[in-house]
mmCIF file of N, CA and C and ligand atoms in Angstrom:
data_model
loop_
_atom_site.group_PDB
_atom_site.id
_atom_site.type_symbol
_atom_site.label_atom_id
_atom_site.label_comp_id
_atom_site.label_asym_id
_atom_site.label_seq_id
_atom_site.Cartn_x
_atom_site.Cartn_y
_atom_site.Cartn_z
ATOM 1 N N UNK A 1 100.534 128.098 107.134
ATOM 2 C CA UNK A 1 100.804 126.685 107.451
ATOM 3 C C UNK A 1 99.627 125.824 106.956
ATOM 4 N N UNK A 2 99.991 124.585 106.172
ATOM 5 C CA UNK A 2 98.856 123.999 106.167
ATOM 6 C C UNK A 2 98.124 122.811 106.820
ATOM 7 N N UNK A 3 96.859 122.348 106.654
ATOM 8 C CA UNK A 3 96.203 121.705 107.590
ATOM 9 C C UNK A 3 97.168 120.531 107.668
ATOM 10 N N UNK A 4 98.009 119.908 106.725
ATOM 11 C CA UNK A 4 98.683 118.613 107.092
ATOM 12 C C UNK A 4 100.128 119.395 108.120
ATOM 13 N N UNK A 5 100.460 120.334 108.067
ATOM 14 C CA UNK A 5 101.424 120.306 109.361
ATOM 15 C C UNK A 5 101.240 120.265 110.351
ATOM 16 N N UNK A 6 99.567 120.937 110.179
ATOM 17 C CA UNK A 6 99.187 120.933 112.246
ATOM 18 C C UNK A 6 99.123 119.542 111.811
ATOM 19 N N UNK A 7 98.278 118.720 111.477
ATOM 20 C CA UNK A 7 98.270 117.684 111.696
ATOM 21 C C UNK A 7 99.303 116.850 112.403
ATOM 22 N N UNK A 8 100.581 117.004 111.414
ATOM 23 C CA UNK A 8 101.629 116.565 111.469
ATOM 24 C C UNK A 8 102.478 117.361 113.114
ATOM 25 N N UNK A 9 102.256 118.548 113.209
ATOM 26 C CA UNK A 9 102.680 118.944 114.638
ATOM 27 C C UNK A 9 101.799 118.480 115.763
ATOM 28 N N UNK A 10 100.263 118.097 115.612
ATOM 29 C CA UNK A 10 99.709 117.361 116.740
ATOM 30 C C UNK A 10 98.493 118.240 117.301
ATOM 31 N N UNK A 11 98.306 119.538 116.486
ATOM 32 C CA UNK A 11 97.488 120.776 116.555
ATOM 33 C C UNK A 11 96.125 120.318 116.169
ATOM 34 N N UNK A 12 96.392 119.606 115.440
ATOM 35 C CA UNK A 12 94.364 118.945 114.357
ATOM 36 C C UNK A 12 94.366 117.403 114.953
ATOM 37 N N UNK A 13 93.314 116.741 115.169
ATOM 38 C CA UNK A 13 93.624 115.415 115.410
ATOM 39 C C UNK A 13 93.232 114.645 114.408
ATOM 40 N N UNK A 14 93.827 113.622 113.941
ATOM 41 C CA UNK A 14 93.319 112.647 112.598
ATOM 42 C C UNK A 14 93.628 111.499 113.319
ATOM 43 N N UNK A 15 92.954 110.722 112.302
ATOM 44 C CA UNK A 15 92.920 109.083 112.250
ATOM 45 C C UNK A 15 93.849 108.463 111.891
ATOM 46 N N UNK A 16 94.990 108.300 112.437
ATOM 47 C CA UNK A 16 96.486 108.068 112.031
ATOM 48 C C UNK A 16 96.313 106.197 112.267
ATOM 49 N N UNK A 17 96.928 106.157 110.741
ATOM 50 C CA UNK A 17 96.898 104.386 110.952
ATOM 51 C C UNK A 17 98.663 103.663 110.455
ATOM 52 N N UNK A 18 99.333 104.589 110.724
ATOM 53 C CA UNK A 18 101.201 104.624 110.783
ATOM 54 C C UNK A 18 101.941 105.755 110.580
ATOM 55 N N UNK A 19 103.057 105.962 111.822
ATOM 56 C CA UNK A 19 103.366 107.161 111.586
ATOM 57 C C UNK A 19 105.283 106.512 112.095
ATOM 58 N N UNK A 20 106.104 107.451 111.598
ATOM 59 C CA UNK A 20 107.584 107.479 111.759
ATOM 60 C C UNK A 20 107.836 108.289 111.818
ATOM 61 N N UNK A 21 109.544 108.240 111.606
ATOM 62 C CA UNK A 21 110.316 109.911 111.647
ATOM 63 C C UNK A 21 109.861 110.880 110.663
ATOM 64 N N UNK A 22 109.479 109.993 109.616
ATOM 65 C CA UNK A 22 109.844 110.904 108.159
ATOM 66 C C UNK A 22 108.394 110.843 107.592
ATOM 67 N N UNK A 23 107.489 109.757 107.771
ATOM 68 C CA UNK A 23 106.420 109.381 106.973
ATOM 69 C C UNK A 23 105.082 109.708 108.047
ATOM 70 N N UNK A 24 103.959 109.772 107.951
ATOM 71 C CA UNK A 24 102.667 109.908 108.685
ATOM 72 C C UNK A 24 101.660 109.782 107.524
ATOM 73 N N UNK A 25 100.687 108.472 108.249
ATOM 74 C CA UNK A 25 99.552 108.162 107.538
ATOM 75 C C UNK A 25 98.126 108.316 108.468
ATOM 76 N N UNK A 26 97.133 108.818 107.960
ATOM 77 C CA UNK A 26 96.102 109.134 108.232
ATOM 78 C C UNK A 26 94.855 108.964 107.447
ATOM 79 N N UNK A 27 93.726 108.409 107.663
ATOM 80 C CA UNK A 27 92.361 108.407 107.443
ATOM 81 C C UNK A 27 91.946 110.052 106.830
ATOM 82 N N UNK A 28 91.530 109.708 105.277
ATOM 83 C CA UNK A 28 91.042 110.999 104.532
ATOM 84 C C UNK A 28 89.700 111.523 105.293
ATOM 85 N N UNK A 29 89.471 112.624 105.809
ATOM 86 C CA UNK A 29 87.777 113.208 106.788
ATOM 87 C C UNK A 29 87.284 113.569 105.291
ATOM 88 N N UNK A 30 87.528 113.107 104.245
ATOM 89 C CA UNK A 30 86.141 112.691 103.201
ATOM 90 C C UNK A 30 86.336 111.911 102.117
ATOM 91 N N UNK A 31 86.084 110.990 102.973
ATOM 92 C CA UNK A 31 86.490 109.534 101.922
ATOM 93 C C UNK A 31 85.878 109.417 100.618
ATOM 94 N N UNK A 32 86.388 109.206 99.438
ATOM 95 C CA UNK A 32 86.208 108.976 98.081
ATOM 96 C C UNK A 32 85.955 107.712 98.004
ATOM 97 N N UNK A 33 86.029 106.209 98.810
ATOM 98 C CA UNK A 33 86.499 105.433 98.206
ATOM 99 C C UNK A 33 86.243 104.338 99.638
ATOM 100 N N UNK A 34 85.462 103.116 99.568
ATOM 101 C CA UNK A 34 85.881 102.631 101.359
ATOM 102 C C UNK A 34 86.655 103.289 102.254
ATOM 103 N N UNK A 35 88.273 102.578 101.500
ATOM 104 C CA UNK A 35 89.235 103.295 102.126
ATOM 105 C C UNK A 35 89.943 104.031 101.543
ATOM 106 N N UNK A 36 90.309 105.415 102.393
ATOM 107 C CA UNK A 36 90.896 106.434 101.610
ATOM 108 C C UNK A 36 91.978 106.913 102.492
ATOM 109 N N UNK A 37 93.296 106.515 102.471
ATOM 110 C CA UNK A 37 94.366 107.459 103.165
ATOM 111 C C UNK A 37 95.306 107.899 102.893
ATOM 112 N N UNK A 38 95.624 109.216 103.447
ATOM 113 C CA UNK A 38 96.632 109.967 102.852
ATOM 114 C C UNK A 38 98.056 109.755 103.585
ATOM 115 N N UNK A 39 98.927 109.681 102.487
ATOM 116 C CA UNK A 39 100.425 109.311 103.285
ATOM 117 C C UNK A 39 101.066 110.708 102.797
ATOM 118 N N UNK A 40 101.790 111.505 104.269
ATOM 119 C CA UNK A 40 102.933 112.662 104.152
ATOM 120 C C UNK A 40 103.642 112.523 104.567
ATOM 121 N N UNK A 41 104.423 113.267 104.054
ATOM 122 C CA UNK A 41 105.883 113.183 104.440
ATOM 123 C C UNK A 41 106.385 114.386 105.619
ATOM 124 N N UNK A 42 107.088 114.512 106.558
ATOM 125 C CA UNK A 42 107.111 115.130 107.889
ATOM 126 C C UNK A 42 107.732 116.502 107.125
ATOM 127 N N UNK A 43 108.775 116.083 106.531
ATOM 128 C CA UNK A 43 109.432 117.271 105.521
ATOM 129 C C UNK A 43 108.911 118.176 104.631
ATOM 130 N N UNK A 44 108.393 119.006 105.005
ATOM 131 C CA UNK A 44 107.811 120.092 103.910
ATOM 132 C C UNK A 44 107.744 120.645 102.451
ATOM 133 N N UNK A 45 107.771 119.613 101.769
ATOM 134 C CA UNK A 45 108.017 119.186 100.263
ATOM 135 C C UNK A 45 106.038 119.767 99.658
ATOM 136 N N UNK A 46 106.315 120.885 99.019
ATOM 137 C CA UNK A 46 104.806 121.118 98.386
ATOM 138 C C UNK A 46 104.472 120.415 97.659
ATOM 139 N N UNK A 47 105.257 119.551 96.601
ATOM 140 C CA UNK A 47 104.565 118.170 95.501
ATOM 141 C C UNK A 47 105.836 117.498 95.029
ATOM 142 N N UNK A 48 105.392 116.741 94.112
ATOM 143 C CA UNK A 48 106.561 116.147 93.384
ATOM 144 C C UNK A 48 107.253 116.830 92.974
ATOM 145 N N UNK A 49 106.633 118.125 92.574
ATOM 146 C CA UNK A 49 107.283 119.023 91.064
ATOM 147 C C UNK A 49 108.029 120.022 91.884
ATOM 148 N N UNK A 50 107.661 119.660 93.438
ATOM 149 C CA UNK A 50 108.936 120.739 94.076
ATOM 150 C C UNK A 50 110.257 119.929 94.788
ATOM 151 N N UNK A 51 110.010 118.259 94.668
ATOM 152 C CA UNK A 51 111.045 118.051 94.942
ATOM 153 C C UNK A 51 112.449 117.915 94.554
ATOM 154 N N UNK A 52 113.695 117.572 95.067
ATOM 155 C CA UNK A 52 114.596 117.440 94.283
ATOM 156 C C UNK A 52 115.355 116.264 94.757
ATOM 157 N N UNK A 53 116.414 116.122 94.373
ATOM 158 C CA UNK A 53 117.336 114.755 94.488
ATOM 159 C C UNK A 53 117.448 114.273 96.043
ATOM 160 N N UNK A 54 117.675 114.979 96.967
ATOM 161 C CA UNK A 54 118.061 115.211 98.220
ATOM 162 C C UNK A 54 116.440 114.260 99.104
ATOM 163 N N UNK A 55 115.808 114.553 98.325
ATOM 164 C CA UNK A 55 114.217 114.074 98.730
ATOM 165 C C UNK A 55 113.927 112.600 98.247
ATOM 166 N N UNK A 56 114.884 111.894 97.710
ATOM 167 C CA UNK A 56 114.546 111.177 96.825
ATOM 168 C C UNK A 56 114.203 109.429 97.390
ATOM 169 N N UNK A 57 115.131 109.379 98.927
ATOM 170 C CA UNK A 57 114.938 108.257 99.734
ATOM 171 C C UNK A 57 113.196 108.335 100.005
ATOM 172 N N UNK A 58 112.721 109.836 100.652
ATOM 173 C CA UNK A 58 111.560 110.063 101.320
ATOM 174 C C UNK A 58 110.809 110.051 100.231
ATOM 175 N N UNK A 59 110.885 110.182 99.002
ATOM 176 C CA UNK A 59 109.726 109.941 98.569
ATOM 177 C C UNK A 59 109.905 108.559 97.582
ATOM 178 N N UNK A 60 110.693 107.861 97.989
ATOM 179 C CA UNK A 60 110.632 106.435 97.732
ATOM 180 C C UNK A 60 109.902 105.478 98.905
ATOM 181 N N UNK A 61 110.407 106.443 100.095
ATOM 182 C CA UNK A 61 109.446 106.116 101.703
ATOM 183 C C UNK A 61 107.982 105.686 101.508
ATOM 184 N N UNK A 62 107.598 106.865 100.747
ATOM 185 C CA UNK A 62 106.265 107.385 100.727
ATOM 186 C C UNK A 62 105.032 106.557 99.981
ATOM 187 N N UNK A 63 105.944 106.164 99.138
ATOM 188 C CA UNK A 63 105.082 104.636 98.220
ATOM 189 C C UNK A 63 105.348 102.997 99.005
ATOM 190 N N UNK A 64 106.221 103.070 99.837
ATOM 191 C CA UNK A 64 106.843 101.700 100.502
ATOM 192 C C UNK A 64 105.620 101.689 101.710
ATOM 193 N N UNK A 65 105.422 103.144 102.072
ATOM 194 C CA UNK A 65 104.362 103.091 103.412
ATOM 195 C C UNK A 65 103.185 102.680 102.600
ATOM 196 N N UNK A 66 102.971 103.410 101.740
ATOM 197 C CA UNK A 66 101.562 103.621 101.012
ATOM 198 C C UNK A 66 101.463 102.345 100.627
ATOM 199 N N UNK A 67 101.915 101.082 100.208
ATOM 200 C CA UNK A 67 101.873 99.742 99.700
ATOM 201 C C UNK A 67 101.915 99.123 101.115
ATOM 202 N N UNK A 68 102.511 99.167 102.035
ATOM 203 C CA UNK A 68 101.937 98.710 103.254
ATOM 204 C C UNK A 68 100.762 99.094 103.716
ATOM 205 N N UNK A 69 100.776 99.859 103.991
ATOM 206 C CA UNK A 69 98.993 100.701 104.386
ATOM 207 C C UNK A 69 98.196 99.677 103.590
ATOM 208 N N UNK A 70 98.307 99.668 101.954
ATOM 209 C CA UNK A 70 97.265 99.094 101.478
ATOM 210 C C UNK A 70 97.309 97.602 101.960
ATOM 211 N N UNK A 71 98.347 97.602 102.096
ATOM 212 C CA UNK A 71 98.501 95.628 102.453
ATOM 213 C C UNK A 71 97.659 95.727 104.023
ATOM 214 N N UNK A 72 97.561 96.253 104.913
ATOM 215 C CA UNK A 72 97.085 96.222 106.119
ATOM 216 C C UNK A 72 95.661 96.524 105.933
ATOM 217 N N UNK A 73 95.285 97.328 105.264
ATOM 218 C CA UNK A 73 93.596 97.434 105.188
ATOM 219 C C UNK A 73 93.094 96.505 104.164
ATOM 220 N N UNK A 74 94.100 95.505 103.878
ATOM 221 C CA UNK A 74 93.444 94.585 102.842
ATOM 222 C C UNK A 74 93.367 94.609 101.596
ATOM 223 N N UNK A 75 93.663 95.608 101.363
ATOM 224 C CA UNK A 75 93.299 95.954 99.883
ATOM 225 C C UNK A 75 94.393 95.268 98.225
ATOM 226 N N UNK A 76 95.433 94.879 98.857
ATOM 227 C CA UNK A 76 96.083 94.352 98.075
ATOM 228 C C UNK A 76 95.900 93.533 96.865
ATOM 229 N N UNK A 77 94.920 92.374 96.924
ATOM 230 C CA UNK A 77 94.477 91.281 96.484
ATOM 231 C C UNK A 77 93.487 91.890 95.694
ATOM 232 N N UNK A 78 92.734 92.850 95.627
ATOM 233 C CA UNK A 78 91.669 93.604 94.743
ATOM 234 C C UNK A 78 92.170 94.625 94.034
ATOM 235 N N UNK A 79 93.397 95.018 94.303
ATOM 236 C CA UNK A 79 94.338 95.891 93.686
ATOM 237 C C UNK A 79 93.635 97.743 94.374
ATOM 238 N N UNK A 80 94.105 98.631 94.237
ATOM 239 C CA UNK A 80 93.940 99.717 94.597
ATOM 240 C C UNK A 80 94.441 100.789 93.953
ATOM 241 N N UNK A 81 94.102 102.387 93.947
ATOM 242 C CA UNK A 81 95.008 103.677 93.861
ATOM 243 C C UNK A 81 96.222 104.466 94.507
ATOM 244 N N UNK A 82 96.793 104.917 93.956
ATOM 245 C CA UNK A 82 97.665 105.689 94.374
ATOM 246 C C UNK A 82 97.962 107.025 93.528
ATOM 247 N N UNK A 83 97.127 107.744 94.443
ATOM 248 C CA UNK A 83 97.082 109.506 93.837
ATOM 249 C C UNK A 83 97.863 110.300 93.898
ATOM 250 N N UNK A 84 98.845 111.235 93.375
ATOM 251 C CA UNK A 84 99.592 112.263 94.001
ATOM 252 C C UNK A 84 99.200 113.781 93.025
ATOM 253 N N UNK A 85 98.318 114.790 93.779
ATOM 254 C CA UNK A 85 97.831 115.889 92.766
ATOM 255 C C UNK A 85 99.002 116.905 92.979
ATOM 256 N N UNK A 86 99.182 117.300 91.843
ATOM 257 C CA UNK A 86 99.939 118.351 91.539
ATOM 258 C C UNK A 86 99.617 119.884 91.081
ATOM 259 N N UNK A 87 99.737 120.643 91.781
ATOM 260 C CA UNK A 87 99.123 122.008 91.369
ATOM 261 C C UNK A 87 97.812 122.341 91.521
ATOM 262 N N UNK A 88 97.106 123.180 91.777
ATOM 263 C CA UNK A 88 95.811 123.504 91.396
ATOM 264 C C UNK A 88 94.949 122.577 90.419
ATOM 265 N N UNK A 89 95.933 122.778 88.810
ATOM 266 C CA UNK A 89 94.934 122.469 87.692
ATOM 267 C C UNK A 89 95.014 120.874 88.213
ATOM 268 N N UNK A 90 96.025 120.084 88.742
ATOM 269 C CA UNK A 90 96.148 118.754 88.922
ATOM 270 C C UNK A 90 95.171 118.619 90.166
ATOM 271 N N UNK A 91 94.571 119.119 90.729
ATOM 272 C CA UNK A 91 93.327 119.373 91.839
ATOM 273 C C UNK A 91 94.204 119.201 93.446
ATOM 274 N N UNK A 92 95.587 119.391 93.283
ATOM 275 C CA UNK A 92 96.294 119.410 94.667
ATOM 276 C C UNK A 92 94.838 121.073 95.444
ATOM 277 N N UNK A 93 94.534 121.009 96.772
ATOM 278 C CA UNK A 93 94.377 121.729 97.193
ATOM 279 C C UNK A 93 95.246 122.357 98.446
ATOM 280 N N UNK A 94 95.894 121.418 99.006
ATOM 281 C CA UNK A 94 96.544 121.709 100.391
ATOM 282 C C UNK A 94 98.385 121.383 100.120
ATOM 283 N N UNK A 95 98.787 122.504 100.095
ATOM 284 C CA UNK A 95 100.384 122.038 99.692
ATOM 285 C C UNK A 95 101.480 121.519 100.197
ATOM 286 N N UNK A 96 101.027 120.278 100.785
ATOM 287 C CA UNK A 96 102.166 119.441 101.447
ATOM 288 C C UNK A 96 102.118 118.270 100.536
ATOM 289 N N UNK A 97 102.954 117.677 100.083
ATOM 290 C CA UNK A 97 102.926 117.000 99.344
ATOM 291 C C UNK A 97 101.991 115.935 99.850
ATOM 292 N N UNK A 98 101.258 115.299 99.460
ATOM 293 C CA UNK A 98 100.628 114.155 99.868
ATOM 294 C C UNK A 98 100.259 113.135 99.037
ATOM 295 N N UNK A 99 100.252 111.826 99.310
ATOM 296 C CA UNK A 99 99.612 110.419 98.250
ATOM 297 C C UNK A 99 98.551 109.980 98.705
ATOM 298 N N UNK A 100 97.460 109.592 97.875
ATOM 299 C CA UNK A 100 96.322 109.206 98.146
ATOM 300 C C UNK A 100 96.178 107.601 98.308
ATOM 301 N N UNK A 101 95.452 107.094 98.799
ATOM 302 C CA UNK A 101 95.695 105.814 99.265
ATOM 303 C C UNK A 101 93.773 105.496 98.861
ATOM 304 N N UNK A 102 93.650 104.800 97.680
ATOM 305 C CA UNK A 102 92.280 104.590 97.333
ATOM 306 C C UNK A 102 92.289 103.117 97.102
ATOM 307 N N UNK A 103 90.986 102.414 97.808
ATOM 308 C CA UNK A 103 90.533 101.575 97.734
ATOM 309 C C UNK A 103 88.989 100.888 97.844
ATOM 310 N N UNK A 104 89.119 99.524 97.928
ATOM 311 C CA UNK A 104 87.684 98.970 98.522
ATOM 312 C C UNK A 104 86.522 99.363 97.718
ATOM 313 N N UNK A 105 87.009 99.614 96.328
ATOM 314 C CA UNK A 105 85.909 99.823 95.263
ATOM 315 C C UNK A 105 86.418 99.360 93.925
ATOM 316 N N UNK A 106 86.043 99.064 92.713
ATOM 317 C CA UNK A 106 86.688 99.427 91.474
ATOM 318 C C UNK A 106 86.775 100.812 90.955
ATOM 319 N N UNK A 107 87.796 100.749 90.556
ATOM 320 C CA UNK A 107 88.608 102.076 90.449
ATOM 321 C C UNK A 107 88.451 102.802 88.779
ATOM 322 N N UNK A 108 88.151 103.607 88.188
ATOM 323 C CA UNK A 108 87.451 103.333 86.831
ATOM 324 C C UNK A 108 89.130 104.909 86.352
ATOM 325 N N UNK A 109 88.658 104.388 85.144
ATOM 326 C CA UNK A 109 89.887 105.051 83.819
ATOM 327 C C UNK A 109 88.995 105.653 82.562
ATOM 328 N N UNK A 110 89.205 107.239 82.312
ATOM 329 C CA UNK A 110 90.096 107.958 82.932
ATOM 330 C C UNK A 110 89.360 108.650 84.677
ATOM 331 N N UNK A 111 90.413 108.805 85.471
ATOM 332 C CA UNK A 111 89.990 109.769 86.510
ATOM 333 C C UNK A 111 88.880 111.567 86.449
ATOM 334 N N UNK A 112 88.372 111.202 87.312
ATOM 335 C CA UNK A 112 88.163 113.033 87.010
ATOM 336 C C UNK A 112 88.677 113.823 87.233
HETATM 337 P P1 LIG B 1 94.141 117.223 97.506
HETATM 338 O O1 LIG B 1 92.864 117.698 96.911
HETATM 339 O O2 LIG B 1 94.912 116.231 96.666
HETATM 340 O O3 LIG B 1 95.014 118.374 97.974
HETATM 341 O O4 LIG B 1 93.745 116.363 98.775
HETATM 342 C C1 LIG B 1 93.446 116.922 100.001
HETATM 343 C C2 LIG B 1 92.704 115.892 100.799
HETATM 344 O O5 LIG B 1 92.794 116.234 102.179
HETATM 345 C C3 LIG B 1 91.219 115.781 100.476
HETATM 346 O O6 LIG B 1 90.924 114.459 100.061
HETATM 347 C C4 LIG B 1 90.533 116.151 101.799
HETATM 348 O O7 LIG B 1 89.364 115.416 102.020
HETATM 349 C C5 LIG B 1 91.615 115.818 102.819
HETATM 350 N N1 LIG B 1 91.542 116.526 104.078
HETATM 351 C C6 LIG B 1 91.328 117.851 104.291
HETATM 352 N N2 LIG B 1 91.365 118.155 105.601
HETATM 353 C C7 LIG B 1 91.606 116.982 106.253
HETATM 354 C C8 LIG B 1 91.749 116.626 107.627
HETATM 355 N N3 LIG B 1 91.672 117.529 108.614
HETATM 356 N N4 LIG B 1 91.985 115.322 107.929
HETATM 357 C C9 LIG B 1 92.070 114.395 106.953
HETATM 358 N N5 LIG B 1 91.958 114.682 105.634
HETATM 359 C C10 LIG B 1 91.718 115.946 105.286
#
């Protein structure tokens, strides 16, 4: 099981700053960035590249939260990131699908 299900079952405690049926957002415990939060999805989806059609409302969810989130911590008006790692080589480490929520800095191109 990974650390975002306990999370998500209530086992780990995080810094949750919106949560629903389907969606849960939380404060990254090692911020990259001012603000850094990760938005998951309750449904056990390992990445993009494992989802399929059936998934396709929730992970339209998942950017609608993630653009709110940023609108609530402010970040809108300075513009911000939105990460989603895929695989190992894509530096995913924990396999629940998750989006990164980066802000409160300039954001530089290309990524590492
Ligand atoms: P990734 O490398 O894309 O799989 O992202 C995993 C992210 O989860 C990293 O940014 C970690 O800092 C973050 N992380 C790991 N454990 C926790 C935790 N218990 N609470 C909040 N964030 C975490």
């Amino acid at each position: 099981m990974t650390i975002f299900q306990r999370i998500i079952d209530g086992e780990i405690p995080a810094d949750k700053v919106f949560e629903d049926e389907e969606v849960l957002a939380f404060r990254d415990i090692q911020p990259q960035a001012p603000t850094h939060i990760l938005v998951i999805p309750k449904k056990p989806i390992v990445s993009v590249a494992h989802a399929d059609s059936g998934d396709q409302a929730v992970l339209g969810r998942l950017l609608l939260v993630a653009a709110e989130v940023a609108r609530q911590e402010g970040l809108s008006e300075h513009g911000y990131r939105l990460v989603t790692n895929i695989g190992r080589g894509g530096g995913q480490r924990f396999d629940l699908l998750h989006v990164h929520v980066l802000g409160g800095r300039q954001m530089v191109w290309p990524p590492g």
